[in-house]
Amino acid sequence: MPQLALPTIAFAMGDPAGISPELAAKLLNMDEIRLAARLVVFGDERILREGAKVAGVPLDVTVVRSPEEGEGAGLGNLLLVDLNNLHPDEVVPATATHAGGRFAVENFRRALLFTKAGQADAVFFTPFNKAAMRMAYPSYDDEIRFVNDVLGQAFPASEFNVLDRLWNARVTSHVPLADVAARITREAILRALRLTDSCMRAAGFERPRIAVAGLNPHAGDGGNFGREEIDVIGPAVQAAAHDDVSVEGPFPSDTVFLRAKAGQFDAVLTMYHDQGQIAMKLMGFDRGVTLLGCYPFPICTPAHGTAYDIAGRGVAHVGASREALRLAIRMAARAGGSEPDARAAG
């Protein structure tokens, strides 16, 4: 039986002033990753080698100047497309700068376009700093906005947080808390539930079980603390169930994650950003993954940030980045009809 081709992952180096270079070097030094996928890294060789020094790991990569050069036979499963786009002297440790933002923006753009062209199966990136990204790309709101800009199409994408087998989706994301209630509509909840169901099926769940959190304390307590659960959230849940989505709720948000953690649900849909983020990060900060789902290809990153407070110390924990890259490999392999190496399958 012929051996199936390994999935190709476009790997974008993130903010250079934090722990991203260190994390990149650690990941690229892991046999379990190198054996499971072909990695094409976009960044600067000098920055990556600085990261390897901080991490205290060797770095064995094939350096090319363009993706086309990397198509040659015999170059191995680990390529660095050296964009020569940031001199180490330009890096101000633990500081968001225009130069650092420009570096991360260009790496991410190149990885997205490479994958859009069919040359990779998924995108992974080490952490960005949003302030630096906005310096270099003023219209940068978040990753979804940027990805849509680069791909030239407004995909109905959503951000998911993944911890082991538990997923967290949300109806609203990077908006002020004062604006949340007005954005909690039947249509927005239905859209989020359908996207969650679709993306989780693409990730291998046969029929994901989704719990929906309420907006108000005690899920409104029968209308005593707000009527969104009665007038908006409950009807949206019923409509999604009618569409054959396996969904229940709304449940009080202070207990729904306990039930999900116990295995009663595969995902929790929350109404706003921190409602789910706090729970997920408390349960497993060093393993949490962010997935930009419902694009033509998966886009994964660790759920934590650039950790400026420990930059350059060589102590960054690679767990969440490892899990994010493993998820990208699994989803890419599944979409391509192959299976990743068991050491990356998890």
Short mmCIF file of C-alpha atoms in Angstrom, two decimals:
data_model
loop_
_atom_site.label_atom_id
_atom_site.label_comp_id
_atom_site.label_asym_id
_atom_site.label_seq_id
_atom_site.Cartn_x
_atom_site.Cartn_y
_atom_site.Cartn_z
CA MET A 1 0.00 0.00 0.00
CA PRO A 2 1.57 3.36 -1.00
CA GLN A 3 2.42 5.75 1.81
CA LEU A 4 0.15 8.79 1.91
CA ALA A 5 1.80 12.18 1.62
CA LEU A 6 2.28 14.12 4.83
CA PRO A 7 0.19 17.26 5.22
CA THR A 8 1.98 20.55 4.61
CA ILE A 9 1.70 23.27 7.28
CA ALA A 10 2.50 26.92 6.55
CA PHE A 11 4.19 28.12 9.74
CA ALA A 12 4.27 31.89 10.35
CA MET A 13 6.69 33.32 12.91
CA GLY A 14 4.90 35.73 15.25
CA ASP A 15 5.92 38.76 17.28
CA PRO A 16 9.74 38.82 17.60
CA ALA A 17 9.87 40.75 20.89
CA GLY A 18 8.18 38.08 22.96
CA ILE A 19 8.42 34.31 23.21
CA SER A 20 7.45 33.54 19.61
CA PRO A 21 11.01 32.95 18.27
CA GLU A 22 11.79 30.69 21.23
CA LEU A 23 8.57 28.70 20.74
CA ALA A 24 9.20 28.36 17.00
CA ALA A 25 12.68 26.94 17.60
CA LYS A 26 11.42 24.48 20.21
CA LEU A 27 8.64 23.23 17.95
CA LEU A 28 10.91 22.79 14.96
CA ASN A 29 13.25 20.71 17.09
CA MET A 30 10.55 18.15 18.01
CA ASP A 31 10.78 14.82 16.20
CA GLU A 32 7.07 14.15 16.76
CA ILE A 33 6.24 17.27 14.74
CA ARG A 34 8.84 16.78 12.04
CA LEU A 35 7.70 13.21 11.42
CA ALA A 36 4.02 14.14 11.18
CA ALA A 37 4.04 16.97 8.64
CA ARG A 38 6.02 18.95 6.12
CA LEU A 39 6.61 22.38 7.64
CA VAL A 40 7.22 25.51 5.58
CA VAL A 41 8.23 28.35 7.89
CA PHE A 42 7.90 32.00 6.90
CA GLY A 43 10.16 34.44 8.71
CA ASP A 44 13.78 35.50 9.07
CA GLU A 45 16.60 33.00 9.61
CA ARG A 46 18.43 35.38 11.95
CA ILE A 47 15.39 35.78 14.23
CA LEU A 48 14.78 32.04 14.30
CA ARG A 49 18.40 31.34 15.21
CA GLU A 50 18.20 33.90 18.01
CA GLY A 51 15.14 32.02 19.25
CA ALA A 52 17.07 28.75 19.16
CA LYS A 53 19.83 30.33 21.27
CA VAL A 54 17.31 31.48 23.85
CA ALA A 55 15.61 28.07 23.86
CA GLY A 56 18.93 26.23 24.07
CA VAL A 57 18.08 23.87 21.22
CA PRO A 58 19.83 23.02 17.96
CA LEU A 59 18.22 24.13 14.72
CA ASP A 60 18.34 21.90 11.66
CA VAL A 61 16.41 23.59 8.87
CA THR A 62 16.81 23.90 5.13
CA VAL A 63 16.85 27.59 4.25
CA VAL A 64 15.38 28.74 0.93
CA ARG A 65 14.67 32.18 -0.46
CA SER A 66 11.25 31.41 -1.90
CA PRO A 67 8.59 28.69 -1.71
CA GLU A 68 9.35 27.81 -5.32
CA GLU A 69 12.96 27.05 -4.42
CA GLY A 70 11.65 24.78 -1.70
CA GLU A 71 9.83 22.59 -4.22
CA GLY A 72 13.10 20.88 -5.14
CA ALA A 73 13.44 17.20 -4.36
CA GLY A 74 15.39 16.01 -1.37
CA LEU A 75 15.09 19.16 0.74
CA GLY A 76 13.38 17.39 3.63
CA ASN A 77 10.26 18.09 5.65
CA LEU A 78 11.42 21.32 7.29
CA LEU A 79 11.95 24.41 5.17
CA LEU A 80 12.50 28.00 6.23
CA VAL A 81 11.50 30.58 3.63
CA ASP A 82 13.91 33.31 4.71
CA LEU A 83 12.14 36.58 3.93
CA ASN A 84 15.10 38.53 5.33
CA ASN A 85 12.53 40.89 6.83
CA LEU A 86 13.88 41.78 10.26
CA HIS A 87 17.41 42.35 11.55
CA PRO A 88 17.85 41.26 15.18
CA ASP A 89 19.11 44.76 16.02
CA GLU A 90 15.61 46.08 15.21
CA VAL A 91 14.01 43.92 17.89
CA VAL A 92 13.27 45.76 21.14
CA PRO A 93 12.73 42.99 23.71
CA ALA A 94 9.35 42.93 25.45
CA THR A 95 8.13 45.93 23.45
CA ALA A 96 5.49 46.27 20.74
CA THR A 97 7.04 48.06 17.76
CA HIS A 98 6.18 48.88 14.16
CA ALA A 99 9.11 46.75 12.97
CA GLY A 100 7.91 43.76 14.97
CA GLY A 101 4.36 44.20 13.74
CA ARG A 102 5.53 44.48 10.14
CA PHE A 103 7.51 41.25 10.54
CA ALA A 104 4.55 39.31 11.94
CA VAL A 105 2.07 40.75 9.42
CA GLU A 106 4.26 39.82 6.46
CA ASN A 107 4.94 36.30 7.73
CA PHE A 108 1.23 35.67 8.31
CA ARG A 109 0.27 37.13 4.94
CA ARG A 110 2.76 34.96 3.11
CA ALA A 111 1.63 31.82 4.95
CA LEU A 112 -2.02 32.54 4.15
CA LEU A 113 -1.37 33.20 0.47
CA PHE A 114 0.83 30.10 0.23
CA THR A 115 -2.00 27.99 1.63
CA LYS A 116 -4.67 29.74 -0.43
CA ALA A 117 -2.69 28.77 -3.54
CA GLY A 118 -3.01 25.12 -2.57
CA GLN A 119 0.64 24.69 -1.55
CA ALA A 120 -0.18 23.95 2.10
CA ASP A 121 -3.06 22.33 3.94
CA ALA A 122 -3.20 24.45 7.11
CA VAL A 123 -1.68 27.52 8.73
CA PHE A 124 -0.05 27.76 12.15
CA PHE A 125 1.42 30.85 13.79
CA THR A 126 3.22 31.60 17.03
CA PRO A 127 1.73 34.43 19.13
CA PHE A 128 1.13 37.91 17.75
CA ASN A 129 0.98 41.19 19.63
CA LYS A 130 -2.14 43.03 18.48
CA ALA A 131 -0.76 46.49 19.30
CA ALA A 132 2.29 45.85 17.11
CA MET A 133 0.11 44.40 14.35
CA ARG A 134 -2.03 47.55 14.34
CA MET A 135 1.08 49.71 14.02
CA ALA A 136 1.96 47.92 10.81
CA TYR A 137 -1.59 47.31 9.59
CA PRO A 138 -3.87 50.06 10.97
CA SER A 139 -7.12 48.29 10.04
CA TYR A 140 -6.09 45.21 12.02
CA ASP A 141 -8.94 44.40 14.44
CA ASP A 142 -8.20 40.73 14.94
CA GLU A 143 -7.00 37.71 13.03
CA ILE A 144 -10.36 37.05 11.36
CA ARG A 145 -10.50 40.55 9.89
CA PHE A 146 -6.91 40.24 8.64
CA VAL A 147 -7.42 36.78 7.14
CA ASN A 148 -10.53 37.97 5.29
CA ASP A 149 -8.56 40.95 3.95
CA VAL A 150 -5.72 38.75 2.72
CA LEU A 151 -7.96 36.09 1.19
CA GLY A 152 -10.13 38.76 -0.43
CA GLN A 153 -13.39 37.31 0.82
CA ALA A 154 -15.50 37.76 3.95
CA PHE A 155 -15.75 34.16 5.11
CA PRO A 156 -18.30 33.37 7.85
CA ALA A 157 -15.46 32.34 10.13
CA SER A 158 -15.36 32.12 13.90
CA GLU A 159 -12.74 31.82 16.62
CA PHE A 160 -12.74 28.70 18.74
CA ASN A 161 -10.77 27.80 21.83
CA VAL A 162 -9.86 24.15 22.12
CA LEU A 163 -8.62 22.32 25.20
CA ASP A 164 -7.99 18.64 24.62
CA ARG A 165 -11.43 17.45 23.39
CA LEU A 166 -13.43 20.40 24.73
CA TRP A 167 -14.26 23.34 22.47
CA ASN A 168 -15.46 26.84 23.31
CA ALA A 169 -17.24 28.96 20.71
CA ARG A 170 -18.74 32.40 21.20
CA VAL A 171 -21.45 34.57 19.74
CA THR A 172 -19.55 37.86 20.16
CA SER A 173 -15.80 38.21 20.37
CA HIS A 174 -13.62 41.33 20.34
CA VAL A 175 -16.26 43.91 21.18
CA PRO A 176 -16.77 46.11 24.27
CA LEU A 177 -18.76 44.43 27.00
CA ALA A 178 -21.22 47.33 26.90
CA ASP A 179 -22.16 46.31 23.33
CA VAL A 180 -22.64 42.60 23.95
CA ALA A 181 -26.35 42.46 24.86
CA ALA A 182 -27.40 44.33 21.70
CA ARG A 183 -25.45 41.83 19.58
CA ILE A 184 -27.05 38.76 21.13
CA THR A 185 -29.68 38.05 18.50
CA ARG A 186 -31.43 34.89 17.41
CA GLU A 187 -29.66 35.07 14.06
CA ALA A 188 -26.21 35.56 15.63
CA ILE A 189 -26.69 32.59 17.96
CA LEU A 190 -27.98 30.37 15.15
CA ARG A 191 -25.01 31.31 12.98
CA ALA A 192 -22.59 30.50 15.80
CA LEU A 193 -24.23 27.14 16.48
CA ARG A 194 -24.21 26.12 12.82
CA LEU A 195 -20.56 27.16 12.43
CA THR A 196 -19.59 25.28 15.57
CA ASP A 197 -21.34 22.13 14.43
CA SER A 198 -19.77 22.35 10.96
CA CYS A 199 -16.23 23.05 12.17
CA MET A 200 -16.29 20.34 14.80
CA ARG A 201 -17.49 17.79 12.27
CA ALA A 202 -14.57 18.83 10.05
CA ALA A 203 -12.28 18.20 13.03
CA GLY A 204 -13.58 14.65 13.44
CA PHE A 205 -16.61 14.88 15.74
CA GLU A 206 -19.40 12.75 14.31
CA ARG A 207 -22.19 14.76 15.99
CA PRO A 208 -20.80 17.27 18.48
CA ARG A 209 -22.84 17.90 21.62
CA ILE A 210 -23.08 21.64 22.23
CA ALA A 211 -24.16 23.39 25.43
CA VAL A 212 -25.26 27.03 25.29
CA ALA A 213 -24.48 29.41 28.15
CA GLY A 214 -26.92 32.09 29.22
CA LEU A 215 -26.05 35.77 29.17
CA ASN A 216 -27.38 36.78 32.58
CA PRO A 217 -26.65 35.49 36.10
CA HIS A 218 -28.33 32.12 36.68
CA ALA A 219 -29.37 32.15 33.00
CA GLY A 220 -31.84 34.93 33.83
CA ASP A 221 -33.54 33.05 36.69
CA GLY A 222 -36.80 32.75 34.80
CA GLY A 223 -36.77 36.40 33.76
CA ASN A 224 -35.87 37.90 37.14
CA PHE A 225 -32.38 38.93 35.97
CA GLY A 226 -33.06 39.56 32.29
CA ARG A 227 -35.13 38.09 29.48
CA GLU A 228 -32.50 37.33 26.84
CA GLU A 229 -32.60 33.62 27.71
CA ILE A 230 -36.38 33.50 27.25
CA ASP A 231 -36.80 35.82 24.29
CA VAL A 232 -33.64 35.22 22.27
CA ILE A 233 -31.29 32.44 23.36
CA GLY A 234 -33.87 29.72 24.06
CA PRO A 235 -35.67 30.16 20.71
CA ALA A 236 -32.32 30.09 18.87
CA VAL A 237 -31.40 26.83 20.60
CA GLN A 238 -34.73 25.32 19.61
CA ALA A 239 -34.28 26.43 16.00
CA ALA A 240 -30.78 24.92 15.84
CA ALA A 241 -32.06 21.64 17.32
CA HIS A 242 -34.72 21.62 14.60
CA ASP A 243 -31.83 21.82 12.09
CA ASP A 244 -30.37 18.63 13.61
CA VAL A 245 -27.71 20.34 15.69
CA SER A 246 -27.19 18.47 18.96
CA VAL A 247 -27.63 21.41 21.33
CA GLU A 248 -29.04 22.11 24.79
CA GLY A 249 -29.46 25.22 26.93
CA PRO A 250 -29.27 27.95 27.89
CA PHE A 251 -27.50 26.96 31.09
CA PRO A 252 -26.05 29.20 33.83
CA SER A 253 -22.57 30.15 32.69
CA ASP A 254 -21.04 29.56 36.13
CA THR A 255 -21.79 25.82 36.00
CA VAL A 256 -22.00 24.84 32.34
CA PHE A 257 -18.25 24.29 32.02
CA LEU A 258 -18.33 21.90 34.97
CA ARG A 259 -20.77 19.73 33.03
CA ALA A 260 -18.70 19.99 29.86
CA LYS A 261 -15.49 19.14 31.71
CA ALA A 262 -17.26 16.07 33.11
CA GLY A 263 -17.89 14.87 29.56
CA GLN A 264 -21.56 15.75 29.11
CA PHE A 265 -20.81 18.10 26.20
CA ASP A 266 -18.13 18.49 23.54
CA ALA A 267 -18.47 22.27 23.26
CA VAL A 268 -19.85 25.29 25.07
CA LEU A 269 -21.19 28.27 23.15
CA THR A 270 -20.75 31.40 25.25
CA MET A 271 -22.22 34.84 24.63
CA TYR A 272 -19.03 36.91 24.94
CA HIS A 273 -15.25 36.61 24.94
CA ASP A 274 -14.23 36.31 28.58
CA GLN A 275 -17.25 34.22 29.56
CA GLY A 276 -15.53 31.24 27.99
CA GLN A 277 -11.90 32.31 27.93
CA ILE A 278 -11.62 32.51 31.71
CA ALA A 279 -12.97 28.99 32.16
CA MET A 280 -10.84 27.47 29.40
CA LYS A 281 -7.62 29.10 30.55
CA LEU A 282 -8.18 28.09 34.15
CA MET A 283 -8.65 24.49 33.05
CA GLY A 284 -5.52 24.35 30.89
CA PHE A 285 -3.62 27.52 30.09
CA ASP A 286 -0.56 25.58 28.97
CA ARG A 287 -2.55 23.42 26.52
CA GLY A 288 -5.16 25.81 25.11
CA VAL A 289 -5.45 26.31 21.36
CA THR A 290 -7.15 28.96 19.27
CA LEU A 291 -8.62 27.77 15.97
CA LEU A 292 -9.91 30.10 13.27
CA GLY A 293 -12.53 27.80 11.85
CA CYS A 294 -14.74 27.59 8.78
CA TYR A 295 -12.10 28.86 6.38
CA PRO A 296 -11.10 26.67 3.42
CA PHE A 297 -8.22 25.49 5.62
CA PRO A 298 -7.62 25.40 9.40
CA ILE A 299 -5.66 28.21 11.06
CA CYS A 300 -4.28 27.42 14.52
CA THR A 301 -2.26 29.19 17.21
CA PRO A 302 -1.71 28.85 20.96
CA ALA A 303 -4.41 30.56 23.02
CA HIS A 304 -1.92 32.61 25.04
CA GLY A 305 -0.12 35.79 24.03
CA THR A 306 3.45 36.95 23.52
CA ALA A 307 4.41 36.81 27.23
CA TYR A 308 6.67 39.84 27.20
CA ASP A 309 7.31 39.33 30.92
CA ILE A 310 9.40 36.20 30.27
CA ALA A 311 10.83 37.05 26.84
CA GLY A 312 14.46 36.06 26.35
CA ARG A 313 14.66 33.90 29.46
CA GLY A 314 14.30 30.50 27.80
CA VAL A 315 11.48 29.41 30.12
CA ALA A 316 8.49 29.64 27.77
CA HIS A 317 6.27 26.55 27.99
CA VAL A 318 5.76 25.03 24.56
CA GLY A 319 2.66 22.99 25.47
CA ALA A 320 -0.06 25.20 23.95
CA SER A 321 1.94 25.83 20.77
CA ARG A 322 2.58 22.11 20.42
CA GLU A 323 -1.13 21.35 20.82
CA ALA A 324 -2.05 24.03 18.28
CA LEU A 325 0.35 22.65 15.70
CA ARG A 326 -0.84 19.11 16.38
CA LEU A 327 -4.45 20.21 15.83
CA ALA A 328 -3.51 21.85 12.53
CA ILE A 329 -1.78 18.63 11.45
CA ARG A 330 -4.74 16.45 12.45
CA MET A 331 -7.29 18.63 10.67
CA ALA A 332 -5.12 18.92 7.55
CA ALA A 333 -4.56 15.17 7.47
CA ARG A 334 -8.26 14.48 7.89
CA ALA A 335 -9.20 16.87 5.08
CA GLY A 336 -6.62 15.22 2.83
CA GLY A 337 -7.78 11.71 3.59
CA SER A 338 -4.61 10.68 5.41
CA GLU A 339 -3.74 10.10 9.03
CA PRO A 340 -0.92 11.89 10.84
CA ASP A 341 1.85 10.04 12.64
CA ALA A 342 0.49 8.63 15.89
CA ARG A 343 2.84 10.78 17.94
CA ALA A 344 1.12 13.91 16.58
CA ALA A 345 -2.38 12.48 16.57
CA GLY A 346 -2.85 12.89 20.32
#
